[in-house]
Amino acid sequence: MFTSLLVPVDGSVHALKAISIAAKLAGPNATLHLLHVRELVPHIHHGGLLSMQEAIQASSPEAAEKEIQDILEQSQAHLRTCFDGRIETHGRHGDPARVIAHQAEALDVQVIVIGSRGLGTWSGMLMGSVSHKVSHIASCMVISVHDDDSPVPTAQAADNPYAGL
């Protein structure tokens, strides 16, 4: 059992599965750190291309902070259904893989539990997934949670505005 775990979250079903696995791996008196990293240049699509005005609005500092808080709140709510220990949330900006590795070191966690696929599946196919990069640069253990046949309960998936993207 681990006492300090970091779970990067992006609002995807894969991140919810990683949260559930991390909760099972956490020992008594464990601290689970939820981390959302918003890229400096956000994606200009959410299932379809955004107009220039929508892209500018999505890039605003206010939109960035709202996105970070929304994803962390959703992730924390999911974690509370399966974990009653200490939860800390962290929102950062930057290159996700590098920020995740840096935060793991700064927080001195024992393990990073990360979904193998997130919201950036297209760019992941082109440039390599975030989980793959983290596994190569992190100084602690990394557990990559791969998709399986046990779906996230429908009620939780329905609350996820990013489901199906």
PDB file of C-alpha atoms in Angstrom:
ATOM      1  CA  MET A   1       0.000   0.000   0.000  1.00  0.00           C
ATOM      2  CA  PHE A   2       1.148   3.507  -0.811  1.00  0.00           C
ATOM      3  CA  THR A   3       0.926   6.559   1.436  1.00  0.00           C
ATOM      4  CA  SER A   4       1.401   9.292  -1.174  1.00  0.00           C
ATOM      5  CA  LEU A   5       0.008   9.016  -4.708  1.00  0.00           C
ATOM      6  CA  LEU A   6      -0.322  11.454  -7.601  1.00  0.00           C
ATOM      7  CA  VAL A   7      -3.140  11.059 -10.111  1.00  0.00           C
ATOM      8  CA  PRO A   8      -3.060  13.343 -13.157  1.00  0.00           C
ATOM      9  CA  VAL A   9      -6.621  14.084 -14.293  1.00  0.00           C
ATOM     10  CA  ASP A  10      -8.007  15.549 -17.503  1.00  0.00           C
ATOM     11  CA  GLY A  11     -11.732  14.887 -17.257  1.00  0.00           C
ATOM     12  CA  SER A  12     -11.562  11.681 -19.303  1.00  0.00           C
ATOM     13  CA  VAL A  13     -13.054   8.317 -18.404  1.00  0.00           C
ATOM     14  CA  HIS A  14      -9.494   6.946 -18.353  1.00  0.00           C
ATOM     15  CA  ALA A  15      -8.571   9.443 -15.628  1.00  0.00           C
ATOM     16  CA  LEU A  16     -11.624   8.355 -13.606  1.00  0.00           C
ATOM     17  CA  LYS A  17     -10.415   4.750 -13.857  1.00  0.00           C
ATOM     18  CA  ALA A  18      -6.940   5.817 -12.700  1.00  0.00           C
ATOM     19  CA  ILE A  19      -8.552   7.560  -9.699  1.00  0.00           C
ATOM     20  CA  SER A  20     -10.403   4.364  -8.780  1.00  0.00           C
ATOM     21  CA  ILE A  21      -7.226   2.269  -9.043  1.00  0.00           C
ATOM     22  CA  ALA A  22      -5.246   4.787  -6.983  1.00  0.00           C
ATOM     23  CA  ALA A  23      -7.914   4.668  -4.256  1.00  0.00           C
ATOM     24  CA  LYS A  24      -7.487   0.875  -4.089  1.00  0.00           C
ATOM     25  CA  LEU A  25      -3.694   1.199  -3.878  1.00  0.00           C
ATOM     26  CA  ALA A  26      -3.804   3.814  -1.113  1.00  0.00           C
ATOM     27  CA  GLY A  27      -3.045   2.629   2.381  1.00  0.00           C
ATOM     28  CA  PRO A  28      -4.523   3.925   5.592  1.00  0.00           C
ATOM     29  CA  ASN A  29      -3.668   7.574   6.223  1.00  0.00           C
ATOM     30  CA  ALA A  30      -2.653   8.003   2.563  1.00  0.00           C
ATOM     31  CA  THR A  31      -2.728  11.298   0.700  1.00  0.00           C
ATOM     32  CA  LEU A  32      -4.003  11.292  -2.859  1.00  0.00           C
ATOM     33  CA  HIS A  33      -2.923  14.258  -4.968  1.00  0.00           C
ATOM     34  CA  LEU A  34      -5.108  15.114  -7.960  1.00  0.00           C
ATOM     35  CA  LEU A  35      -3.313  17.184 -10.605  1.00  0.00           C
ATOM     36  CA  HIS A  36      -4.759  18.832 -13.687  1.00  0.00           C
ATOM     37  CA  VAL A  37      -2.277  20.366 -16.105  1.00  0.00           C
ATOM     38  CA  ARG A  38      -3.654  22.761 -18.680  1.00  0.00           C
ATOM     39  CA  GLU A  39      -1.501  23.129 -21.728  1.00  0.00           C
ATOM     40  CA  LEU A  40      -0.226  26.636 -22.416  1.00  0.00           C
ATOM     41  CA  VAL A  41      -1.850  26.572 -25.846  1.00  0.00           C
ATOM     42  CA  PRO A  42      -5.219  24.883 -25.336  1.00  0.00           C
ATOM     43  CA  HIS A  43      -6.797  22.661 -27.952  1.00  0.00           C
ATOM     44  CA  ILE A  44      -9.008  24.653 -30.291  1.00  0.00           C
ATOM     45  CA  HIS A  45     -11.523  21.864 -30.636  1.00  0.00           C
ATOM     46  CA  HIS A  46     -13.961  20.025 -28.441  1.00  0.00           C
ATOM     47  CA  GLY A  47     -15.338  17.489 -30.868  1.00  0.00           C
ATOM     48  CA  GLY A  48     -15.235  20.085 -33.682  1.00  0.00           C
ATOM     49  CA  LEU A  49     -13.185  23.119 -34.605  1.00  0.00           C
ATOM     50  CA  LEU A  50     -13.918  26.269 -32.642  1.00  0.00           C
ATOM     51  CA  SER A  51     -14.398  29.638 -34.276  1.00  0.00           C
ATOM     52  CA  MET A  52     -11.615  32.191 -33.796  1.00  0.00           C
ATOM     53  CA  GLN A  53     -13.708  34.004 -31.178  1.00  0.00           C
ATOM     54  CA  GLU A  54     -14.410  30.754 -29.283  1.00  0.00           C
ATOM     55  CA  ALA A  55     -10.718  29.831 -29.420  1.00  0.00           C
ATOM     56  CA  ILE A  56      -9.733  33.226 -27.983  1.00  0.00           C
ATOM     57  CA  GLN A  57     -12.306  32.882 -25.205  1.00  0.00           C
ATOM     58  CA  ALA A  58     -11.072  29.346 -24.436  1.00  0.00           C
ATOM     59  CA  SER A  59      -7.530  30.748 -24.115  1.00  0.00           C
ATOM     60  CA  SER A  60      -8.446  33.430 -21.586  1.00  0.00           C
ATOM     61  CA  PRO A  61      -7.025  33.189 -18.047  1.00  0.00           C
ATOM     62  CA  GLU A  62     -10.572  33.068 -16.673  1.00  0.00           C
ATOM     63  CA  ALA A  63     -11.509  30.128 -18.926  1.00  0.00           C
ATOM     64  CA  ALA A  64      -8.273  28.355 -18.000  1.00  0.00           C
ATOM     65  CA  GLU A  65      -8.906  28.669 -14.267  1.00  0.00           C
ATOM     66  CA  LYS A  66     -12.543  27.592 -14.663  1.00  0.00           C
ATOM     67  CA  GLU A  67     -11.469  24.516 -16.664  1.00  0.00           C
ATOM     68  CA  ILE A  68      -8.878  23.600 -14.039  1.00  0.00           C
ATOM     69  CA  GLN A  69     -11.342  23.979 -11.164  1.00  0.00           C
ATOM     70  CA  ASP A  70     -14.152  22.127 -12.966  1.00  0.00           C
ATOM     71  CA  ILE A  71     -11.951  19.124 -13.741  1.00  0.00           C
ATOM     72  CA  LEU A  72     -10.467  19.026 -10.242  1.00  0.00           C
ATOM     73  CA  GLU A  73     -13.932  19.268  -8.631  1.00  0.00           C
ATOM     74  CA  GLN A  74     -15.308  16.495 -10.851  1.00  0.00           C
ATOM     75  CA  SER A  75     -12.280  14.301 -10.111  1.00  0.00           C
ATOM     76  CA  GLN A  76     -12.460  14.959  -6.382  1.00  0.00           C
ATOM     77  CA  ALA A  77     -16.179  14.107  -6.332  1.00  0.00           C
ATOM     78  CA  HIS A  78     -15.423  10.778  -8.052  1.00  0.00           C
ATOM     79  CA  LEU A  79     -12.575  10.052  -5.638  1.00  0.00           C
ATOM     80  CA  ARG A  80     -14.805  10.742  -2.624  1.00  0.00           C
ATOM     81  CA  THR A  81     -17.059   7.846  -3.722  1.00  0.00           C
ATOM     82  CA  CYS A  82     -14.243   5.335  -3.189  1.00  0.00           C
ATOM     83  CA  PHE A  83     -11.712   6.998  -0.854  1.00  0.00           C
ATOM     84  CA  ASP A  84     -12.140   8.700   2.497  1.00  0.00           C
ATOM     85  CA  GLY A  85      -8.554   9.742   3.091  1.00  0.00           C
ATOM     86  CA  ARG A  86      -6.765  13.019   2.528  1.00  0.00           C
ATOM     87  CA  ILE A  87      -7.145  14.595  -0.920  1.00  0.00           C
ATOM     88  CA  GLU A  88      -5.109  17.509  -2.228  1.00  0.00           C
ATOM     89  CA  THR A  89      -5.805  19.176  -5.563  1.00  0.00           C
ATOM     90  CA  HIS A  90      -3.327  20.986  -7.761  1.00  0.00           C
ATOM     91  CA  GLY A  91      -3.851  22.951 -10.954  1.00  0.00           C
ATOM     92  CA  ARG A  92      -0.904  23.894 -13.142  1.00  0.00           C
ATOM     93  CA  HIS A  93      -0.128  25.206 -16.628  1.00  0.00           C
ATOM     94  CA  GLY A  94       2.491  23.844 -19.003  1.00  0.00           C
ATOM     95  CA  ASP A  95       3.626  20.713 -20.795  1.00  0.00           C
ATOM     96  CA  PRO A  96       1.627  17.935 -19.094  1.00  0.00           C
ATOM     97  CA  ALA A  97       4.329  15.251 -18.951  1.00  0.00           C
ATOM     98  CA  ARG A  98       7.006  17.576 -17.614  1.00  0.00           C
ATOM     99  CA  VAL A  99       4.685  19.220 -15.085  1.00  0.00           C
ATOM    100  CA  ILE A 100       3.440  15.827 -13.843  1.00  0.00           C
ATOM    101  CA  ALA A 101       7.004  14.559 -13.339  1.00  0.00           C
ATOM    102  CA  HIS A 102       8.037  17.798 -11.640  1.00  0.00           C
ATOM    103  CA  GLN A 103       5.008  17.810  -9.313  1.00  0.00           C
ATOM    104  CA  ALA A 104       5.604  14.176  -8.368  1.00  0.00           C
ATOM    105  CA  GLU A 105       9.122  15.074  -7.314  1.00  0.00           C
ATOM    106  CA  ALA A 106       8.078  18.300  -5.549  1.00  0.00           C
ATOM    107  CA  LEU A 107       5.327  16.476  -3.624  1.00  0.00           C
ATOM    108  CA  ASP A 108       7.656  13.530  -2.941  1.00  0.00           C
ATOM    109  CA  VAL A 109       5.015  10.990  -3.962  1.00  0.00           C
ATOM    110  CA  GLN A 110       5.745   7.284  -4.099  1.00  0.00           C
ATOM    111  CA  VAL A 111       3.781   6.581  -7.254  1.00  0.00           C
ATOM    112  CA  ILE A 112       1.992   8.263 -10.165  1.00  0.00           C
ATOM    113  CA  VAL A 113      -1.191   6.499 -11.278  1.00  0.00           C
ATOM    114  CA  ILE A 114      -2.103   7.739 -14.753  1.00  0.00           C
ATOM    115  CA  GLY A 115      -4.656   6.795 -17.391  1.00  0.00           C
ATOM    116  CA  SER A 116      -3.048   5.440 -20.535  1.00  0.00           C
ATOM    117  CA  ARG A 117      -5.306   7.535 -22.744  1.00  0.00           C
ATOM    118  CA  GLY A 118      -6.796  10.904 -22.040  1.00  0.00           C
ATOM    119  CA  LEU A 119      -8.534  13.597 -24.002  1.00  0.00           C
ATOM    120  CA  GLY A 120      -5.630  14.142 -26.386  1.00  0.00           C
ATOM    121  CA  THR A 121      -5.785  10.802 -28.199  1.00  0.00           C
ATOM    122  CA  TRP A 122      -5.149  12.269 -31.675  1.00  0.00           C
ATOM    123  CA  SER A 123      -2.076  14.233 -30.633  1.00  0.00           C
ATOM    124  CA  GLY A 124      -1.042  11.234 -28.515  1.00  0.00           C
ATOM    125  CA  MET A 125      -0.918   9.082 -31.629  1.00  0.00           C
ATOM    126  CA  LEU A 126       1.200  11.692 -33.420  1.00  0.00           C
ATOM    127  CA  MET A 127       3.625  12.692 -30.658  1.00  0.00           C
ATOM    128  CA  GLY A 128       3.386   9.946 -28.049  1.00  0.00           C
ATOM    129  CA  SER A 129       1.061   9.801 -25.102  1.00  0.00           C
ATOM    130  CA  VAL A 130       1.524  11.797 -21.916  1.00  0.00           C
ATOM    131  CA  SER A 131       1.538   8.587 -19.864  1.00  0.00           C
ATOM    132  CA  HIS A 132       4.343   7.171 -22.017  1.00  0.00           C
ATOM    133  CA  LYS A 133       6.425  10.326 -21.599  1.00  0.00           C
ATOM    134  CA  VAL A 134       5.797  10.433 -17.840  1.00  0.00           C
ATOM    135  CA  SER A 135       6.904   6.811 -17.487  1.00  0.00           C
ATOM    136  CA  HIS A 136      10.255   7.750 -19.025  1.00  0.00           C
ATOM    137  CA  ILE A 137      10.993  10.980 -17.156  1.00  0.00           C
ATOM    138  CA  ALA A 138       9.464  10.516 -13.692  1.00  0.00           C
ATOM    139  CA  SER A 139      11.809   9.732 -10.826  1.00  0.00           C
ATOM    140  CA  CYS A 140       9.214   7.589  -9.028  1.00  0.00           C
ATOM    141  CA  MET A 141       7.144   4.533  -9.928  1.00  0.00           C
ATOM    142  CA  VAL A 142       4.504   5.086 -12.637  1.00  0.00           C
ATOM    143  CA  ILE A 143       1.441   2.880 -12.991  1.00  0.00           C
ATOM    144  CA  SER A 144      -0.292   3.279 -16.330  1.00  0.00           C
ATOM    145  CA  VAL A 145      -3.960   2.277 -16.184  1.00  0.00           C
ATOM    146  CA  HIS A 146      -5.014   0.762 -19.479  1.00  0.00           C
ATOM    147  CA  ASP A 147      -8.547   0.516 -20.742  1.00  0.00           C
ATOM    148  CA  ASP A 148     -10.386  -2.666 -19.862  1.00  0.00           C
ATOM    149  CA  ASP A 149     -13.911  -4.006 -19.997  1.00  0.00           C
ATOM    150  CA  SER A 150     -15.027  -2.560 -16.654  1.00  0.00           C
ATOM    151  CA  PRO A 151     -16.714   0.709 -17.574  1.00  0.00           C
ATOM    152  CA  VAL A 152     -17.111   3.681 -15.289  1.00  0.00           C
ATOM    153  CA  PRO A 153     -20.686   3.613 -13.933  1.00  0.00           C
ATOM    154  CA  THR A 154     -23.139   5.366 -16.264  1.00  0.00           C
ATOM    155  CA  ALA A 155     -24.055   8.048 -13.716  1.00  0.00           C
ATOM    156  CA  GLN A 156     -20.409   9.101 -13.452  1.00  0.00           C
ATOM    157  CA  ALA A 157     -19.897   9.031 -17.210  1.00  0.00           C
ATOM    158  CA  ALA A 158     -23.061  11.119 -17.697  1.00  0.00           C
ATOM    159  CA  ASP A 159     -21.604  13.813 -15.398  1.00  0.00           C
ATOM    160  CA  ASN A 160     -18.470  13.968 -17.535  1.00  0.00           C
ATOM    161  CA  PRO A 161     -18.796  16.720 -20.178  1.00  0.00           C
ATOM    162  CA  TYR A 162     -15.755  15.278 -21.966  1.00  0.00           C
ATOM    163  CA  ALA A 163     -17.083  11.705 -22.255  1.00  0.00           C
ATOM    164  CA  GLY A 164     -16.908  10.376 -25.778  1.00  0.00           C
ATOM    165  CA  LEU A 165     -14.389  12.915 -27.079  1.00  0.00           C
TER     166      LEU A 165
END
